[in-house]
Every structure is written in C-alpha cells, then in structure tokens.
PDB file of C-alpha atoms in Angstrom:
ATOM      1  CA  UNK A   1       0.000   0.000   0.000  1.00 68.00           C
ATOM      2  CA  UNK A   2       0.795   3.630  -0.039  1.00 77.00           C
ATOM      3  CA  UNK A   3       2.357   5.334   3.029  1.00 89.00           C
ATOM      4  CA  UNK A   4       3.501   8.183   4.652  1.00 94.00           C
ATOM      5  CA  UNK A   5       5.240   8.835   8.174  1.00 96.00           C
ATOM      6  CA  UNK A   6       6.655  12.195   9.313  1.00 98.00           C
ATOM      7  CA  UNK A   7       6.772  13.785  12.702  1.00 98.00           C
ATOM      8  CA  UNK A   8       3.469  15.432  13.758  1.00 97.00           C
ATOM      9  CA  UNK A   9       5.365  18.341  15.552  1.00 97.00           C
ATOM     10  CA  UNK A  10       8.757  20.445  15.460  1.00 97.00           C
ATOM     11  CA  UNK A  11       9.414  23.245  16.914  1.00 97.00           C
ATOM     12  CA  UNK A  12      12.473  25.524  16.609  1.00 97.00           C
ATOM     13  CA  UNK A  13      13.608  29.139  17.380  1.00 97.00           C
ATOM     14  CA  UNK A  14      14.168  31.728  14.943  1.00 97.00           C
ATOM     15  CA  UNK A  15      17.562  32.079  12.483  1.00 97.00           C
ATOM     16  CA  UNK A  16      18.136  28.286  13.427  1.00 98.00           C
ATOM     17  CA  UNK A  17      17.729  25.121  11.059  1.00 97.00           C
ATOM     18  CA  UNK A  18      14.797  22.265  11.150  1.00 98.00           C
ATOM     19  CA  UNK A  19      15.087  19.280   9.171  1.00 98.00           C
ATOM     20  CA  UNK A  20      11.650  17.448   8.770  1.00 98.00           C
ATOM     21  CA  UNK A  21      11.971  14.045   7.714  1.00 98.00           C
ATOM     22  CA  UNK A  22       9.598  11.813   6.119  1.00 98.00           C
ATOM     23  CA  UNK A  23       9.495   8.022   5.229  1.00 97.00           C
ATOM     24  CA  UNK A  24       7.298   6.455   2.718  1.00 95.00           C
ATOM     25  CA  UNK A  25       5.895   3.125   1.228  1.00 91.00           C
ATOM     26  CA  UNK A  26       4.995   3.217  -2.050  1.00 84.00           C
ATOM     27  CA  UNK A  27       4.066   1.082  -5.005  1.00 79.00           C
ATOM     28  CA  UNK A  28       6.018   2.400  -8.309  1.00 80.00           C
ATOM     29  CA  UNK A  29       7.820   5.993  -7.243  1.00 83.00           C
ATOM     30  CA  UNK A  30       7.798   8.390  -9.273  1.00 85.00           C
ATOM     31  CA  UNK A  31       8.867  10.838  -6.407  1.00 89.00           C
ATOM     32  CA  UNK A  32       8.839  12.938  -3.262  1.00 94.00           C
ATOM     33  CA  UNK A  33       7.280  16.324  -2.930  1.00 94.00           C
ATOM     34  CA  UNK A  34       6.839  19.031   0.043  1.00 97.00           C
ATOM     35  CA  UNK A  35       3.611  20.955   0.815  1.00 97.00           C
ATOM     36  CA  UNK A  36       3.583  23.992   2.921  1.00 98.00           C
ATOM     37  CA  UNK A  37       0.191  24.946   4.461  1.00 97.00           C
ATOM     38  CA  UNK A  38      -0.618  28.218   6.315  1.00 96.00           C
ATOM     39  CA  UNK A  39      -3.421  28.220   9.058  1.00 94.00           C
ATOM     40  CA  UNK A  40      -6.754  28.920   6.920  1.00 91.00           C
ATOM     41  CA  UNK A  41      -4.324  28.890   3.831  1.00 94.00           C
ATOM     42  CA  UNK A  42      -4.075  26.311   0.685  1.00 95.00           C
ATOM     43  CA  UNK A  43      -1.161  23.706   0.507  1.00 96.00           C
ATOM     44  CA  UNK A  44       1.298  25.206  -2.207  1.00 95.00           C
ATOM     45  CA  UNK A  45       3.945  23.184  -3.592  1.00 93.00           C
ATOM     46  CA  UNK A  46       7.579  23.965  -2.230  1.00 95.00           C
ATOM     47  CA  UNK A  47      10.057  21.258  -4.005  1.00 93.00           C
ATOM     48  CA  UNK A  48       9.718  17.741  -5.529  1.00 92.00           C
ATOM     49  CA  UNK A  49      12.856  15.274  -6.025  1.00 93.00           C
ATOM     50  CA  UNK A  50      12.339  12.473  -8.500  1.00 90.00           C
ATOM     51  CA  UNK A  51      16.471  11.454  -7.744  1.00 93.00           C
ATOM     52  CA  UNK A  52      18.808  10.834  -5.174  1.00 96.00           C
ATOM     53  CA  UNK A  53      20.652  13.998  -3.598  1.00 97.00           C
ATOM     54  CA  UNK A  54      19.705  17.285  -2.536  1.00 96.00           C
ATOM     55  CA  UNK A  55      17.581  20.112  -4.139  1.00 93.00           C
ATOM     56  CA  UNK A  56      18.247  23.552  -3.243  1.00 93.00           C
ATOM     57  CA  UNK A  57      15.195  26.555  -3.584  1.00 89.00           C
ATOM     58  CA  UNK A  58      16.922  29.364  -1.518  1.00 93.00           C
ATOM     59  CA  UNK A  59      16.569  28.762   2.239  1.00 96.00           C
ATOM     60  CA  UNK A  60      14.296  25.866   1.762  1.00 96.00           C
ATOM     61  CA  UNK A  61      16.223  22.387   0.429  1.00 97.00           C
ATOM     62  CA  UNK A  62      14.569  18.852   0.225  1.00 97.00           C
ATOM     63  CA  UNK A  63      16.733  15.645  -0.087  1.00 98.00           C
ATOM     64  CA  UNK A  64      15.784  11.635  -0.929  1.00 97.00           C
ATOM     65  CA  UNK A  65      17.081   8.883  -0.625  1.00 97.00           C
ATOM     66  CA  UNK A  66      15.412   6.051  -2.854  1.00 95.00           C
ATOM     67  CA  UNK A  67      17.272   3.253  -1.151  1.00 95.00           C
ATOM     68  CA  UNK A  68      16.365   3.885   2.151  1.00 96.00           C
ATOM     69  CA  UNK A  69      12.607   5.224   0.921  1.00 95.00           C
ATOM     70  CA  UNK A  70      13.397   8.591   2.949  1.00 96.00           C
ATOM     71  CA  UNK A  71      13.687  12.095   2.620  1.00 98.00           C
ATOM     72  CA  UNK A  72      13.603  15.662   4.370  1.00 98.00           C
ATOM     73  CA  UNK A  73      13.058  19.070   4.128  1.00 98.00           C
ATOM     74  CA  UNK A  74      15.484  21.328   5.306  1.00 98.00           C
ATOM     75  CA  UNK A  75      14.550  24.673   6.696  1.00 98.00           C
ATOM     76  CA  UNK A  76      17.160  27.055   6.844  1.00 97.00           C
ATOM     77  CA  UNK A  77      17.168  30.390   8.476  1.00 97.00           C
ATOM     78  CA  UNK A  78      13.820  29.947  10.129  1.00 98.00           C
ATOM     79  CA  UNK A  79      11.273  33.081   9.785  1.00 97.00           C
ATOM     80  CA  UNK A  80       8.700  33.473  12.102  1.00 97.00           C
ATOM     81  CA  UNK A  81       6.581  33.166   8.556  1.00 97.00           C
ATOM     82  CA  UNK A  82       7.837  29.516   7.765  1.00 98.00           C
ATOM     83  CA  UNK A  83       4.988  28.653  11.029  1.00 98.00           C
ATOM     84  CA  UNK A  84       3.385  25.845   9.156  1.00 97.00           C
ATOM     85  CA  UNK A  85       1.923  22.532   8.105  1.00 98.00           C
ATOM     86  CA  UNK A  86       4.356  21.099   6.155  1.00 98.00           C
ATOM     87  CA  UNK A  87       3.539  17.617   3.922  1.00 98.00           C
ATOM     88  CA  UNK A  88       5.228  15.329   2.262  1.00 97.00           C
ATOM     89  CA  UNK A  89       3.707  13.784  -0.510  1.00 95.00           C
ATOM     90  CA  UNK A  90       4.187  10.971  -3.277  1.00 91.00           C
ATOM     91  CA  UNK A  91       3.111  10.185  -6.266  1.00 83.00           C
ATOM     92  CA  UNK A  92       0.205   7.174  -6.401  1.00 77.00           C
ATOM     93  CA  UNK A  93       1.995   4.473  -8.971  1.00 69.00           C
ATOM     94  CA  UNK A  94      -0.956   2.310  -8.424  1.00 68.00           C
ATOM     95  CA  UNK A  95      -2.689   4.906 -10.904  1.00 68.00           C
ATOM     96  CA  UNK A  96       0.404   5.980 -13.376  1.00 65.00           C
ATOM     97  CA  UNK A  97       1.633   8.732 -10.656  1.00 65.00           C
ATOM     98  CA  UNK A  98      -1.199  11.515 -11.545  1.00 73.00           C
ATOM     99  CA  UNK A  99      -2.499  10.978  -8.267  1.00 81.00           C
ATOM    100  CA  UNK A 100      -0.844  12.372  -4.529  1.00 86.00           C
ATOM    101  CA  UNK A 101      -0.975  10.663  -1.372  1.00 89.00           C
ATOM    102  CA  UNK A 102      -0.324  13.224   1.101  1.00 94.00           C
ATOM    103  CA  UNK A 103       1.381  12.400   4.756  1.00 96.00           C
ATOM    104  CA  UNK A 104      -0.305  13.377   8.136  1.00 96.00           C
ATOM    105  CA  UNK A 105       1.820  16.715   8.121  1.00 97.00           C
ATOM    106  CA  UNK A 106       4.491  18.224  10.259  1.00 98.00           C
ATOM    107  CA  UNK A 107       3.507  21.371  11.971  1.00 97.00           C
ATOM    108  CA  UNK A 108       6.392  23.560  12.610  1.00 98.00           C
ATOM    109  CA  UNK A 109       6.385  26.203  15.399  1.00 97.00           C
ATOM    110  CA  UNK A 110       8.770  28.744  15.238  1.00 98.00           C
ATOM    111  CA  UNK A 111       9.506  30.892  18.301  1.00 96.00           C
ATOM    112  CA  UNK A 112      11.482  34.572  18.710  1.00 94.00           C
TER     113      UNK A 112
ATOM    114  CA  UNK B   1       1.593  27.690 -12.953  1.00 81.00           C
ATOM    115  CA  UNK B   2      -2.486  27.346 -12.880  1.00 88.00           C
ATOM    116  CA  UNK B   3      -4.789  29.715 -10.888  1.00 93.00           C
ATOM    117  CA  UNK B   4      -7.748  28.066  -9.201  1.00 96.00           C
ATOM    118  CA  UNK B   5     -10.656  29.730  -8.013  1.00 97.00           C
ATOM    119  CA  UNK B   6     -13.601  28.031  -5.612  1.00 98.00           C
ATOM    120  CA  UNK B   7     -17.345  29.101  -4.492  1.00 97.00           C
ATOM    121  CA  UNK B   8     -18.500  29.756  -2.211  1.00 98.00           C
ATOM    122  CA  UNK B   9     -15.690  30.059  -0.097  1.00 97.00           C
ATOM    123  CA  UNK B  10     -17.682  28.892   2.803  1.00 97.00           C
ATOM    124  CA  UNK B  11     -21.381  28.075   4.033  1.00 97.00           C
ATOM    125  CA  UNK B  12     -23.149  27.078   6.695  1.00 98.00           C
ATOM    126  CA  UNK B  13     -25.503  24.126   5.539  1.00 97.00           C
ATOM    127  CA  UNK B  14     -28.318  22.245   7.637  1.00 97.00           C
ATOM    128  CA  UNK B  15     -28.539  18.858   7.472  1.00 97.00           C
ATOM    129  CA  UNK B  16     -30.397  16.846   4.927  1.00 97.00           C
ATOM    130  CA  UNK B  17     -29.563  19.812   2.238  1.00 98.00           C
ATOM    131  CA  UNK B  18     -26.719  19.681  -0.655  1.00 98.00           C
ATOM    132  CA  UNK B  19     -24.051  21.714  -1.754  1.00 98.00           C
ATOM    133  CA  UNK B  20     -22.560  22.456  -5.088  1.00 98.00           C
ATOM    134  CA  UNK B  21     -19.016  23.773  -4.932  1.00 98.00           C
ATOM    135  CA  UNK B  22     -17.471  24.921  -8.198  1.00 98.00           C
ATOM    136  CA  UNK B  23     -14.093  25.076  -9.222  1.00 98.00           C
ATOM    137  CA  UNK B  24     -12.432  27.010 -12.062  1.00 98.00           C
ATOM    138  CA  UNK B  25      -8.506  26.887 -13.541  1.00 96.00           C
ATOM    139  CA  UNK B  26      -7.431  29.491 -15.546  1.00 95.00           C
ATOM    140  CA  UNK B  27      -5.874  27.300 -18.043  1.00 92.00           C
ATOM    141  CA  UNK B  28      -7.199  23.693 -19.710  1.00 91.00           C
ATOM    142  CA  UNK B  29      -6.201  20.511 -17.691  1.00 89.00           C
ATOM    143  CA  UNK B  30      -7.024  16.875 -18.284  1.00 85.00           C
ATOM    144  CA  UNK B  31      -7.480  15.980 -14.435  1.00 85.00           C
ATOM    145  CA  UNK B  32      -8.569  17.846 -11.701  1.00 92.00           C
ATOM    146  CA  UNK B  33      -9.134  16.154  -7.853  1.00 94.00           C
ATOM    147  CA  UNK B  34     -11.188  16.935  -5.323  1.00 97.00           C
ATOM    148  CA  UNK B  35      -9.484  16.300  -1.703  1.00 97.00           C
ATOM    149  CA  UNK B  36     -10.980  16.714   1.742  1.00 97.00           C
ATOM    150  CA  UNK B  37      -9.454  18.185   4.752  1.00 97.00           C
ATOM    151  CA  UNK B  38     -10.486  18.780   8.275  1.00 93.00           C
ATOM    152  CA  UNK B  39      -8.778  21.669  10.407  1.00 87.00           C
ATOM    153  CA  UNK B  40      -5.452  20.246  11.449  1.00 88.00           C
ATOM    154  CA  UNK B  41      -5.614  17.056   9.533  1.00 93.00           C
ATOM    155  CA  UNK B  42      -4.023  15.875   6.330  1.00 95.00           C
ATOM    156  CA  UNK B  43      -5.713  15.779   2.652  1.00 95.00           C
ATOM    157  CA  UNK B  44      -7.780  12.927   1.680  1.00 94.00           C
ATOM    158  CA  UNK B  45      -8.546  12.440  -1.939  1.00 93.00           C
ATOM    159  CA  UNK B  46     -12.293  12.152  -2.685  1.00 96.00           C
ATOM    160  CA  UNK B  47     -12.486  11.508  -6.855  1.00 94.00           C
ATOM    161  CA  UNK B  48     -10.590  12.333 -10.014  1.00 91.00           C
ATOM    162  CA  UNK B  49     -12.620  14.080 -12.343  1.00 91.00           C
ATOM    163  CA  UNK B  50     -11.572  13.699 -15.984  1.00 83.00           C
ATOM    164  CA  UNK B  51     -13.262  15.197 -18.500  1.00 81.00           C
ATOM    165  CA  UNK B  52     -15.384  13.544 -20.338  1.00 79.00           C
ATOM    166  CA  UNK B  53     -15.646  10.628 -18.262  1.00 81.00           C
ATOM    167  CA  UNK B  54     -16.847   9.799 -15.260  1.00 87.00           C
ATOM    168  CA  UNK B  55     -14.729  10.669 -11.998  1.00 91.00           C
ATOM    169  CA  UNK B  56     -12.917   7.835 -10.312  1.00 91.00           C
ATOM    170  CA  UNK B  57     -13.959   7.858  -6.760  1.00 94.00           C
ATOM    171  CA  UNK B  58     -11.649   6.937  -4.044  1.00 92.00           C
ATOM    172  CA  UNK B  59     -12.216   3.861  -1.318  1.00 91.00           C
ATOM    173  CA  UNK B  60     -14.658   5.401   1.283  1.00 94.00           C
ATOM    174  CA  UNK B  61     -16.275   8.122  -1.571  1.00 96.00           C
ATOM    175  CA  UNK B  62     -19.046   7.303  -3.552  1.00 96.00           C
ATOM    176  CA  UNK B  63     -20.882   9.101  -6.665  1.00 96.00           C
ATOM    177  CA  UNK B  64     -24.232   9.112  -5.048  1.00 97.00           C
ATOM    178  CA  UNK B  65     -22.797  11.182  -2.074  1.00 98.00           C
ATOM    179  CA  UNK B  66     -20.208  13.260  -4.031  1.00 98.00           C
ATOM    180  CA  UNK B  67     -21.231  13.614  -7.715  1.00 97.00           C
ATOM    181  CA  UNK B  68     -19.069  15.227 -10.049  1.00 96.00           C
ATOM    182  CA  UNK B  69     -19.321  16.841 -12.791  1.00 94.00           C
ATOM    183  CA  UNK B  70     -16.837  17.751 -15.571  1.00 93.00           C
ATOM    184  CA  UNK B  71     -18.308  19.660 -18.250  1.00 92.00           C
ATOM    185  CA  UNK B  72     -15.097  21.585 -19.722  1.00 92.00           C
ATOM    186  CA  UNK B  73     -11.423  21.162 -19.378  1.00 92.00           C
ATOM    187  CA  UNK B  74     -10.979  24.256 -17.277  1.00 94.00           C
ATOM    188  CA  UNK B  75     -14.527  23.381 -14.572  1.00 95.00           C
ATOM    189  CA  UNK B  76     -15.510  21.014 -12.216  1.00 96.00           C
ATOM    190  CA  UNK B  77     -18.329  20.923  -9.475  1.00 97.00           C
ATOM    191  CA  UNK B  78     -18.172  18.693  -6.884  1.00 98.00           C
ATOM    192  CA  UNK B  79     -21.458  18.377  -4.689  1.00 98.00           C
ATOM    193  CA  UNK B  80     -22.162  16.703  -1.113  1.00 98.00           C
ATOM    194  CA  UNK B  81     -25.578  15.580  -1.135  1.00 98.00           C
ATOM    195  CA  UNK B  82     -27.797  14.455   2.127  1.00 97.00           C
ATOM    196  CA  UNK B  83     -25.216  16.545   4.213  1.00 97.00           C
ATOM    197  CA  UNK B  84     -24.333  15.401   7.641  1.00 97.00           C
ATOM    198  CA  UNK B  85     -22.275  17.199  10.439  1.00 96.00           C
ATOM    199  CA  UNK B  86     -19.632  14.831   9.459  1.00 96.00           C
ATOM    200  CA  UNK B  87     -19.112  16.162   6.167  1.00 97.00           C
ATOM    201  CA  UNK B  88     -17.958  19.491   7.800  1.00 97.00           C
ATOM    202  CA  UNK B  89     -14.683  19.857   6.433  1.00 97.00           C
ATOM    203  CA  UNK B  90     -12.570  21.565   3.942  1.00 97.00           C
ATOM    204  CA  UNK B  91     -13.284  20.769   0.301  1.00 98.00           C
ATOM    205  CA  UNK B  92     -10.470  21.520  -2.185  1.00 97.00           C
ATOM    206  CA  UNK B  93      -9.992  20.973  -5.766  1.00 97.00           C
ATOM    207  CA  UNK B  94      -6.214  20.566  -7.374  1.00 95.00           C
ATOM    208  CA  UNK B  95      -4.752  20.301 -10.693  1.00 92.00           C
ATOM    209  CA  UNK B  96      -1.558  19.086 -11.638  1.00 84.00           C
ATOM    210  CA  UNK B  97       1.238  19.346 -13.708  1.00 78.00           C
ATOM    211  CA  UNK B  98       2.674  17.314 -16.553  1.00 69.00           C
ATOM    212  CA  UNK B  99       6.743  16.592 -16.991  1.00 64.00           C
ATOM    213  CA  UNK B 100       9.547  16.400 -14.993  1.00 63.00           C
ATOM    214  CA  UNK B 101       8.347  18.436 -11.928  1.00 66.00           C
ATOM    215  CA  UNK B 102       4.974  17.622 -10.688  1.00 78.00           C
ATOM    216  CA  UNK B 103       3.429  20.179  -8.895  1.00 86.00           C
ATOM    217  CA  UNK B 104      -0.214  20.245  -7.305  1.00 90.00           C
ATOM    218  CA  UNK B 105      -1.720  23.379  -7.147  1.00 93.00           C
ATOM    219  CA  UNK B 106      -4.809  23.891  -4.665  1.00 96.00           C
ATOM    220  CA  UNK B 107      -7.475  26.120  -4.811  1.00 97.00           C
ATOM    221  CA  UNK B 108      -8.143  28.077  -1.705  1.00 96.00           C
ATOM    222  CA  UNK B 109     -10.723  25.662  -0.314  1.00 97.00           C
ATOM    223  CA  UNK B 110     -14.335  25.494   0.348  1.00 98.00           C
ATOM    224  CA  UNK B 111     -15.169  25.771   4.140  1.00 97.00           C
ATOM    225  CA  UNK B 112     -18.261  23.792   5.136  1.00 97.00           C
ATOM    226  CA  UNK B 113     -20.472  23.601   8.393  1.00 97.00           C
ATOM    227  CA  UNK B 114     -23.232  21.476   8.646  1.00 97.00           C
ATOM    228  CA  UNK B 115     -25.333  21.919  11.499  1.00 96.00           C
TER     229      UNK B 115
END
C-alpha cells in the first residue's frame, strides 16, 4: 500500500535550522514532494525530487534517498513566517503517478 | 503555474440539504481532484474528475454522495448531497502538472459547516 510517516510536531527558534523528515511506502515511485500549508491557507507546492541527492530553492532544500525510501526538508534560516503545516507527498503508482498521497503533516512552530 | 478559483468560499448548511461547490482553472487541464481536509488534519482524496468521463472515486467516496461533474477542461463541481455534520470539512480541488516536476496546485478551499 501507499504510506507516509513524518513527525506530527517540530518546533524551533528563529535564524536556526529544522530538518523534517519523512518516510514512505509506495508502489512504483515516481517521487517525493513538500507541501507547505498556512493556518486557513491552501497547501502550495515547495520542491519535488524524482532522484537521489539534494535540491536547493533558496533557504528551503529537500533531499531523498530512494534506497532507504526517505527524505527531508530542510529549513534554513527559520522566519517566524515559515509557522506551518508542512507535507510530504508521493506520487500514487498504483494509478500511473497523476495521483498524490499526502502524509499526516508536520507542523512547525517557530519561536522569537 | 495554474490559478484556481472556488465558491462559495464557505457556508453554513443544515442537514439533509446539498451543496454544489465549483471550481475554475485558468488554463485547460485533463485531471482535476477533489481532496478533503479537516482543520489540522491531512488531505484525503475524494475523486478524479476527468473530463469527459466519469470521476474515479476513491475507497470510502461514492458518486451518489459526491457527484461530479466535468463539463469543460478548465470546470468542475463537486457536490455533497444528504449533508451530515460529518461532512464538515474543507473541500479543495487541485490540478496538476505534466513533466519532470509535478506540482499540485490547490485552490483556496471550500469551508463547510453542517449543522
């Protein structure tokens, strides 16, 4: 079947780095993507890696490994702004990958 | 990119009653989903609605209590029928993108209470 896991909660303080991580169980990858949702707000895509290695978007980077069925976000320079649900997401190969299964979320606190 | 736009963006329903909530992309797209979310909680996919066809409900979602319709490439409606305080939730519709990348963009979401 298709799963998810990632930590429900993180918090951190402001200017430091979170990494939220994210393990999956999926039938035919196609890859790994990362959701941020604001309170009240719609999800909005922030990265998606299809390959090993590290992908860099300014402070925001998001990493998978395909062996190991893992991967994280990486949140650098926290912002009291980057307070969030943050998902991680795959792609449904059951269905040719134009689906998205979507994890429980991690909510991130950031404190001053 | 696509830009999605949803109405109503909320309503306050009594039970027994139905709901139509549309859902328009400013550019064509083959699918467009319909997921559910309550406050806090993660998105569950409710249907795929292709046009054309009929829209693929998920395990748990069926036509008679979420009909869909899919008239155009760039519209969908997605309706909850008999309405229940359970079916207070979020409703949002999402297209996605073809290629390499694949990105899910969400419309901002339908709230609805049932009382």
């Amino acid at each position: 079947g298709q799963s998810l896991e990632q930590p429900s909660e993180v918090t951190a303080v402001e200017g430091a780095i979170v990494q939220i991580n994210c393990t999956y169980q999926t039938s035919g990858f196609y890859g790994l993507s990362w959701y941020q949702q604001h309170d009240g707000g719609a999800p909005t895509f922030l990265s998606y890696n299809a390959l090993d290695g590290l992908e860099e978007t300014g402070r925001f980077s998001s990493f998978l490994s395909r062996s190991d069925s893992y991967g994280y976000l990486l949140l650098q320079e926290l912002q009291m702004k980057d307070s969030a649900s943050y998902f991680c997401a795959v792609r449904d190969g059951r269905t040719g990958g134009f689906k998205t299964i979507f994890g429980a979320g991690t909510r991130l606190f950031v404190k001053a | 990119s696509a830009v999605i736009s949803q109405k109503p963006s909320r309503d306050i329903c009594q039970r027994g009653t139905s709901l139509t909530i549309q859902c328009q992309v400013d550019s064509q797209v083959t699918m467009m989903f319909w997921y559910r979310q309550q406050p806090g909680q993660s998105l569950t996919l409710i249907a795929t609605a292709n046009q054309g066809s009929e829209a693929t409900y998920e395990s748990g979602f069926v036509i008679d209590k979420f009909p869909i319709s899919r008239p155009n490439l760039t519209f969908s409606t997605l309706t909850v029928s008999n309405m229940s305080p359970e079916d207070s939730s979020i409703y949002l519709c999402s297209v996605g993108t073809s290629g390499d990348s694949y990105e899910q963009y969400f419309g901002p979401g339908t709230r609805l209470t049932v009382t």
